[in-house]
Short mmCIF file of C-alpha atoms in Angstrom, two decimals:
data_model
loop_
_atom_site.label_atom_id
_atom_site.label_comp_id
_atom_site.label_asym_id
_atom_site.label_seq_id
_atom_site.Cartn_x
_atom_site.Cartn_y
_atom_site.Cartn_z
CA UNK A 1 -18.84 0.44 4.99
CA UNK A 2 -15.48 2.24 4.97
CA UNK A 3 -14.52 3.31 1.46
CA UNK A 4 -11.91 5.44 -0.30
CA UNK A 5 -12.67 6.73 -3.78
CA UNK A 6 -10.00 8.34 -5.92
CA UNK A 7 -10.42 10.41 -9.02
CA UNK A 8 -9.57 10.60 -11.77
CA UNK A 9 -8.73 6.96 -12.44
CA UNK A 10 -6.02 8.08 -14.86
CA UNK A 11 -4.60 11.39 -15.97
CA UNK A 12 -2.22 12.52 -18.70
CA UNK A 13 -0.57 15.94 -18.51
CA UNK A 14 2.36 17.68 -20.15
CA UNK A 15 5.67 18.07 -18.37
CA UNK A 16 5.82 21.29 -16.41
CA UNK A 17 2.06 21.52 -15.82
CA UNK A 18 0.34 21.27 -12.45
CA UNK A 19 -2.30 18.72 -11.53
CA UNK A 20 -4.57 17.81 -8.64
CA UNK A 21 -5.67 14.34 -7.60
CA UNK A 22 -8.73 13.78 -5.45
CA UNK A 23 -9.54 11.39 -2.63
CA UNK A 24 -12.96 11.09 -0.97
CA UNK A 25 -13.44 8.80 1.99
CA UNK A 26 -16.15 7.53 4.27
CA UNK A 27 -13.82 5.96 6.86
CA UNK A 28 -14.95 6.52 10.41
CA UNK A 29 -13.74 7.19 13.04
CA UNK A 30 -10.97 8.90 11.14
CA UNK A 31 -7.38 8.65 12.35
CA UNK A 32 -5.13 9.79 9.51
CA UNK A 33 -4.79 9.97 5.75
CA UNK A 34 -1.71 9.08 3.74
CA UNK A 35 -0.70 9.57 0.14
CA UNK A 36 1.67 7.11 -1.47
CA UNK A 37 3.48 7.18 -4.82
CA UNK A 38 3.99 3.87 -6.56
CA UNK A 39 6.26 3.62 -9.57
CA UNK A 40 5.48 0.78 -11.97
CA UNK A 41 6.75 -2.50 -10.59
CA UNK A 42 7.93 -0.96 -7.32
CA UNK A 43 6.54 -0.72 -3.81
CA UNK A 44 4.56 2.36 -2.69
CA UNK A 45 6.55 5.18 -1.10
CA UNK A 46 5.02 7.52 1.47
CA UNK A 47 4.56 11.14 0.40
CA UNK A 48 2.54 12.63 3.25
CA UNK A 49 0.55 11.65 6.32
CA UNK A 50 -2.07 13.96 7.83
CA UNK A 51 -4.08 13.75 11.01
CA UNK A 52 -7.48 15.27 11.74
CA UNK A 53 -6.08 18.65 12.78
CA UNK A 54 -3.84 19.17 9.74
CA UNK A 55 -5.17 20.99 6.67
CA UNK A 56 -2.07 21.06 4.50
CA UNK A 57 1.21 19.23 4.28
CA UNK A 58 3.93 19.64 1.69
CA UNK A 59 6.72 17.41 0.49
CA UNK A 60 8.72 19.22 -2.16
CA UNK A 61 6.50 19.73 -5.19
CA UNK A 62 3.73 17.66 -3.60
CA UNK A 63 1.12 19.38 -1.44
CA UNK A 64 -1.66 17.44 0.22
CA UNK A 65 -4.77 19.05 1.69
CA UNK A 66 -7.35 17.58 4.00
CA UNK A 67 -10.90 18.71 4.75
CA UNK A 68 -12.07 16.46 7.55
CA UNK A 69 -15.55 18.01 7.50
CA UNK A 70 -16.26 17.04 3.89
CA UNK A 71 -13.99 13.98 4.12
CA UNK A 72 -11.97 15.01 1.11
CA UNK A 73 -8.28 15.19 0.40
CA UNK A 74 -6.33 16.34 -2.60
CA UNK A 75 -2.77 15.93 -3.76
CA UNK A 76 -1.44 18.81 -5.82
CA UNK A 77 1.68 18.33 -7.94
CA UNK A 78 3.45 21.48 -9.05
CA UNK A 79 5.63 21.81 -12.15
CA UNK A 80 5.33 18.14 -13.03
CA UNK A 81 8.37 16.14 -14.09
CA UNK A 82 8.65 12.93 -16.09
CA UNK A 83 9.59 11.13 -12.89
CA UNK A 84 6.17 11.96 -11.44
CA UNK A 85 4.65 9.35 -13.76
CA UNK A 86 3.29 6.79 -11.29
CA UNK A 87 0.21 5.64 -9.44
CA UNK A 88 -0.83 7.72 -6.45
CA UNK A 89 -2.64 5.89 -3.70
CA UNK A 90 -4.75 7.42 -0.94
CA UNK A 91 -4.90 5.39 2.29
CA UNK A 92 -7.17 6.25 5.19
CA UNK A 93 -6.69 4.86 8.66
CA UNK A 94 -9.52 4.31 11.13
CA UNK A 95 -9.04 4.11 14.85
CA UNK A 96 -11.00 0.89 14.70
CA UNK A 97 -12.36 -1.12 11.83
CA UNK A 98 -11.55 -0.10 8.30
CA UNK A 99 -9.72 -2.91 6.63
CA UNK A 100 -8.76 -5.64 9.01
CA UNK A 101 -5.57 -3.70 9.67
CA UNK A 102 -7.44 -0.43 10.16
CA UNK A 103 -6.52 0.79 6.68
CA UNK A 104 -8.73 1.43 3.68
CA UNK A 105 -6.94 1.80 0.35
CA UNK A 106 -8.08 3.71 -2.70
CA UNK A 107 -7.47 2.09 -6.08
CA UNK A 108 -5.12 4.86 -7.09
CA UNK A 109 -4.80 7.47 -9.80
CA UNK A 110 -2.50 6.54 -12.65
CA UNK A 111 -0.62 9.67 -13.69
CA UNK A 112 1.33 9.94 -16.93
CA UNK A 113 3.59 12.92 -17.62
CA UNK A 114 4.28 13.49 -21.29
CA UNK A 115 7.34 15.41 -22.55
CA UNK B 1 18.98 2.31 7.64
CA UNK B 2 18.02 -0.55 5.33
CA UNK B 3 14.47 -0.60 3.99
CA UNK B 4 12.01 -3.46 3.76
CA UNK B 5 13.53 -6.33 1.81
CA UNK B 6 11.47 -8.88 -0.07
CA UNK B 7 12.66 -12.02 -1.81
CA UNK B 8 12.38 -13.26 -4.41
CA UNK B 9 11.54 -10.30 -6.63
CA UNK B 10 10.16 -12.38 -9.46
CA UNK B 11 8.99 -15.95 -9.72
CA UNK B 12 6.93 -18.16 -11.97
CA UNK B 13 5.00 -21.12 -10.62
CA UNK B 14 2.64 -23.71 -12.04
CA UNK B 15 -0.96 -24.18 -10.97
CA UNK B 16 -1.20 -26.49 -7.97
CA UNK B 17 2.26 -25.70 -6.67
CA UNK B 18 2.98 -23.77 -3.53
CA UNK B 19 5.16 -20.71 -2.99
CA UNK B 20 6.88 -19.07 -0.04
CA UNK B 21 7.74 -15.37 -0.04
CA UNK B 22 10.06 -13.73 2.45
CA UNK B 23 10.13 -10.28 4.01
CA UNK B 24 12.70 -8.60 6.26
CA UNK B 25 11.26 -5.48 7.92
CA UNK B 26 13.09 -2.31 8.83
CA UNK B 27 15.32 -2.87 11.84
CA UNK B 28 13.35 -2.27 15.02
CA UNK B 29 9.96 -2.66 13.38
CA UNK B 30 7.87 -5.41 14.91
CA UNK B 31 4.80 -5.20 12.69
CA UNK B 32 4.77 -6.83 9.27
CA UNK B 33 1.76 -6.76 6.95
CA UNK B 34 1.20 -8.49 3.65
CA UNK B 35 -0.85 -7.22 0.72
CA UNK B 36 -1.86 -8.55 -2.67
CA UNK B 37 -1.99 -6.06 -5.52
CA UNK B 38 -3.62 -6.83 -8.85
CA UNK B 39 -4.44 -4.44 -11.71
CA UNK B 40 -7.72 -2.69 -11.07
CA UNK B 41 -8.11 -4.05 -7.54
CA UNK B 42 -5.68 -1.97 -5.58
CA UNK B 43 -4.01 -3.31 -2.48
CA UNK B 44 -5.86 -6.07 -0.66
CA UNK B 45 -4.88 -6.79 2.93
CA UNK B 46 -3.80 -10.36 3.62
CA UNK B 47 -2.61 -10.39 7.24
CA UNK B 48 -0.52 -8.60 9.82
CA UNK B 49 1.95 -10.06 12.29
CA UNK B 50 3.23 -8.39 15.41
CA UNK B 51 5.77 -10.00 17.73
CA UNK B 52 5.30 -13.41 16.08
CA UNK B 53 1.51 -13.34 16.48
CA UNK B 54 -1.06 -12.81 13.75
CA UNK B 55 -2.80 -9.63 14.82
CA UNK B 56 -5.19 -9.13 11.90
CA UNK B 57 -6.37 -11.12 8.92
CA UNK B 58 -7.97 -10.11 5.67
CA UNK B 59 -10.61 -11.89 3.65
CA UNK B 60 -8.50 -14.47 1.82
CA UNK B 61 -8.88 -18.26 1.69
CA UNK B 62 -6.93 -20.54 3.96
CA UNK B 63 -4.47 -21.30 1.14
CA UNK B 64 -2.81 -18.04 2.14
CA UNK B 65 -0.87 -18.26 5.37
CA UNK B 66 2.01 -16.55 7.04
CA UNK B 67 4.25 -16.49 10.03
CA UNK B 68 6.72 -14.23 11.76
CA UNK B 69 9.97 -15.17 13.40
CA UNK B 70 11.56 -13.86 16.57
CA UNK B 71 13.76 -11.49 14.54
CA UNK B 72 10.57 -10.00 12.98
CA UNK B 73 11.28 -11.50 9.57
CA UNK B 74 8.12 -12.83 8.00
CA UNK B 75 7.14 -15.36 5.40
CA UNK B 76 3.90 -15.90 3.55
CA UNK B 77 2.92 -19.12 1.86
CA UNK B 78 0.36 -19.79 -0.81
CA UNK B 79 -0.58 -23.41 -1.39
CA UNK B 80 -2.36 -25.00 -4.33
CA UNK B 81 -1.70 -22.00 -6.55
CA UNK B 82 -4.41 -20.79 -8.90
CA UNK B 83 -4.07 -18.58 -11.97
CA UNK B 84 -5.83 -15.79 -10.08
CA UNK B 85 -3.05 -15.71 -7.52
CA UNK B 86 -0.82 -13.99 -10.07
CA UNK B 87 -0.10 -10.62 -8.49
CA UNK B 88 2.41 -8.35 -6.85
CA UNK B 89 2.75 -9.32 -3.19
CA UNK B 90 3.84 -6.44 -1.00
CA UNK B 91 5.21 -6.57 2.48
CA UNK B 92 5.06 -3.53 4.74
CA UNK B 93 6.58 -2.82 8.11
CA UNK B 94 5.87 -0.29 10.85
CA UNK B 95 7.06 0.11 14.39
CA UNK B 96 3.89 -1.04 16.11
CA UNK B 97 1.07 1.49 16.52
CA UNK B 98 -1.47 0.36 13.92
CA UNK B 99 -2.89 3.81 13.32
CA UNK B 100 -0.15 6.32 13.83
CA UNK B 101 3.01 5.31 12.12
CA UNK B 102 4.13 5.54 8.52
CA UNK B 103 4.00 2.22 6.73
CA UNK B 104 7.08 1.31 4.75
CA UNK B 105 6.62 -1.00 1.80
CA UNK B 106 9.09 -3.35 0.21
CA UNK B 107 9.57 -3.56 -3.55
CA UNK B 108 7.31 -6.57 -3.75
CA UNK B 109 7.45 -10.08 -5.13
CA UNK B 110 5.98 -10.55 -8.59
CA UNK B 111 4.27 -13.95 -8.74
CA UNK B 112 3.10 -15.36 -12.04
CA UNK B 113 1.09 -18.57 -12.01
CA UNK B 114 0.93 -20.44 -15.31
#
């Protein structure tokens, strides 16, 4: 069964600190992996999308890594800001299967940045 | 370029009623997907429409239905509402390739069933 597990479930850090969110998946055959940021009460917004051949992709202070061998991805946030407080969702796409739309969603990591 | 637009943003319904939610995808996008999001459950796939045809369907009861119009706008309907249907309903659009393209989400419609 295709699954995406995210950890930690929630995280609280001080403004200015760095943090790393984890995503482990068992989706096969793998197509791509996406990280989304979802502010409370808003729709998810894409941060990065990585295919099998990509190890790292950055978007400002967000850097995503992918290890297709171990089926792990991480999202690193540098110099956190109050506006980074949100849920971060890992979504893995299969070439076939997965969810009925080919996507398997993690339940997200709820990140809180404290001043 | 306008994003994905969902209406209404908030609504309250009574058990047993029905509700219709609307979604306008990004111009040029022909694929529209619907998701239900509840606390602790993450996003659950409802269905996907492409060129007015339902292409994929999630594991939801028949009370949940949808359709897509020739201009790619989509609606979803939930009949005989139950308390458990209270959720954020998200619409997402993409250009067509189900595995390659970025998915763009709307802001969602908050449904509360009382």
